């Protein structure tokens, strides 16, 4: 790729590949929820804002969108300690919920959210992530996965390190020395 930022090692998933996969996922999800009255898509901020926007605009079934914001301690890493900084606006009782996240690393965040939402008595909860790392320790079953990637730090398409590079249209691997400086 031309003019790759000096923080970046290489592009792992191109913009074209992302757009193609998002369309496939939207088609699959629309078909799976054909019988549902409506789908409640919950995007997890900040990381999922771009993916959730692209995905929902291609759904052909009735749906509504809401967001939760989480923060984890530590600037750039996936530390495991999660805190809700913005909760949903409405109860989710009897709703079919699709939880949309940017990435699964250890799986701790997804597991935390899955339990939290299931405690609120929705009709169902499924999970959708753009990228899943091979090293996910908890081996969580994720219903819809965009791409499986190696265990490296990635940025772009919503993903950041220390809030940087979130709005790149592709997913790129961060140079290990940049990552190490921040941990
Ligand atoms: P977990 O380890 O699966 O709980 O991942 C926790 C969170 O760490 C994710 O939701 C992301 O916000 C962040 N994260 C993990 N790996 C990456 C990465 O490679 N790039 C950017 N954020 C990441
Ligand atoms: Mg995140």
GROMACS .gro file of N, CA and C and ligand atoms in nm, residues 72 76-80 101-110 133 152-155 159-161, ligand 1:
model
   95
   72UNK      N    1  -1.157   0.028   2.909
   72UNK     CA    2  -1.075  -0.066   2.985
   72UNK      C    3  -0.957   0.011   3.041
   76UNK      N    4  -0.371   0.130   2.590
   76UNK     CA    5  -0.371   0.070   2.457
   76UNK      C    6  -0.396  -0.080   2.460
   77UNK      N    7  -0.375  -0.143   2.570
   77UNK     CA    8  -0.377  -0.287   2.569
   77UNK      C    9  -0.516  -0.341   2.597
   78UNK      N   10  -0.528  -0.469   2.586
   78UNK     CA   11  -0.652  -0.534   2.620
   78UNK      C   12  -0.630  -0.590   2.760
   79UNK      N   13  -0.669  -0.508   2.859
   79UNK     CA   14  -0.629  -0.539   2.997
   79UNK      C   15  -0.724  -0.633   3.067
   80UNK      N   16  -0.844  -0.646   3.015
   80UNK     CA   17  -0.936  -0.738   3.079
   80UNK      C   18  -1.032  -0.672   3.177
  101UNK      N   19  -1.911  -0.599   1.803
  101UNK     CA   20  -1.782  -0.555   1.859
  101UNK      C   21  -1.678  -0.546   1.749
  102UNK      N   22  -1.575  -0.469   1.776
  102UNK     CA   23  -1.467  -0.456   1.678
  102UNK      C   24  -1.379  -0.579   1.673
  103UNK      N   25  -1.343  -0.631   1.793
  103UNK     CA   26  -1.241  -0.736   1.795
  103UNK      C   27  -1.257  -0.824   1.919
  104UNK      N   28  -1.224  -0.950   1.905
  104UNK     CA   29  -1.211  -1.039   2.020
  104UNK      C   30  -1.065  -1.076   2.033
  105UNK      N   31  -1.008  -1.043   2.148
  105UNK     CA   32  -0.868  -1.075   2.173
  105UNK      C   33  -0.865  -1.191   2.273
  106UNK      N   34  -0.867  -1.162   2.403
  106UNK     CA   35  -0.873  -1.271   2.501
  106UNK      C   36  -1.015  -1.328   2.508
  107UNK      N   37  -1.115  -1.248   2.476
  107UNK     CA   38  -1.254  -1.289   2.485
  107UNK      C   39  -1.323  -1.239   2.611
  108UNK      N   40  -1.246  -1.174   2.698
  108UNK     CA   41  -1.303  -1.131   2.826
  108UNK      C   42  -1.413  -1.026   2.811
  109UNK      N   43  -1.392  -0.931   2.723
  109UNK     CA   44  -1.491  -0.825   2.705
  109UNK      C   45  -1.622  -0.882   2.653
  110UNK      N   46  -1.613  -0.968   2.553
  110UNK     CA   47  -1.733  -1.028   2.495
  110UNK      C   48  -1.806  -1.114   2.597
  133UNK      N   49  -0.890  -1.272   1.705
  133UNK     CA   50  -0.750  -1.314   1.707
  133UNK      C   51  -0.740  -1.463   1.737
  152UNK      N   52  -0.156  -1.018   1.658
  152UNK     CA   53  -0.077  -0.895   1.653
  152UNK      C   54  -0.171  -0.779   1.686
  153UNK      N   55  -0.115  -0.663   1.719
  153UNK     CA   56  -0.200  -0.547   1.748
  153UNK      C   57  -0.242  -0.483   1.616
  154UNK      N   58  -0.371  -0.468   1.597
  154UNK     CA   59  -0.421  -0.410   1.471
  154UNK      C   60  -0.495  -0.279   1.497
  155UNK      N   61  -0.491  -0.194   1.395
  155UNK     CA   62  -0.561  -0.066   1.402
  155UNK      C   63  -0.637  -0.043   1.272
  159UNK      N   64  -1.064   0.027   1.503
  159UNK     CA   65  -0.966  -0.018   1.602
  159UNK      C   66  -0.855   0.086   1.621
  160UNK      N   67  -0.809   0.097   1.744
  160UNK     CA   68  -0.711   0.201   1.775
  160UNK      C   69  -0.597   0.145   1.858
  161UNK      N   70  -0.494   0.225   1.871
  161UNK     CA   71  -0.407   0.209   1.988
  161UNK      C   72  -0.390   0.350   2.043
  184LIG     P1   73  -1.050  -0.882   2.497
  184LIG     O1   74  -0.912  -0.922   2.540
  184LIG     O2   75  -1.112  -0.981   2.404
  184LIG     O3   76  -1.136  -0.855   2.618
  184LIG     O4   77  -1.036  -0.748   2.416
  184LIG     C1   78  -1.059  -0.629   2.482
  184LIG     C2   79  -1.055  -0.506   2.399
  184LIG     O5   80  -0.918  -0.478   2.372
  184LIG     C3   81  -1.122  -0.505   2.264
  184LIG     O6   82  -1.258  -0.476   2.270
  184LIG     C4   83  -1.047  -0.392   2.199
  184LIG     O7   84  -1.100  -0.267   2.239
  184LIG     C5   85  -0.910  -0.405   2.256
  184LIG     N1   86  -0.820  -0.475   2.164
  184LIG     C6   87  -0.775  -0.601   2.171
  184LIG     N2   88  -0.690  -0.630   2.071
  184LIG     C7   89  -0.684  -0.517   1.997
  184LIG     C8   90  -0.611  -0.480   1.878
  184LIG     O8   91  -0.535  -0.558   1.817
  184LIG     N3   92  -0.630  -0.352   1.833
  184LIG     C9   93  -0.711  -0.262   1.895
  184LIG     N4   94  -0.781  -0.293   2.004
  184LIG    C10   95  -0.766  -0.418   2.056
   0.00000   0.00000   0.00000
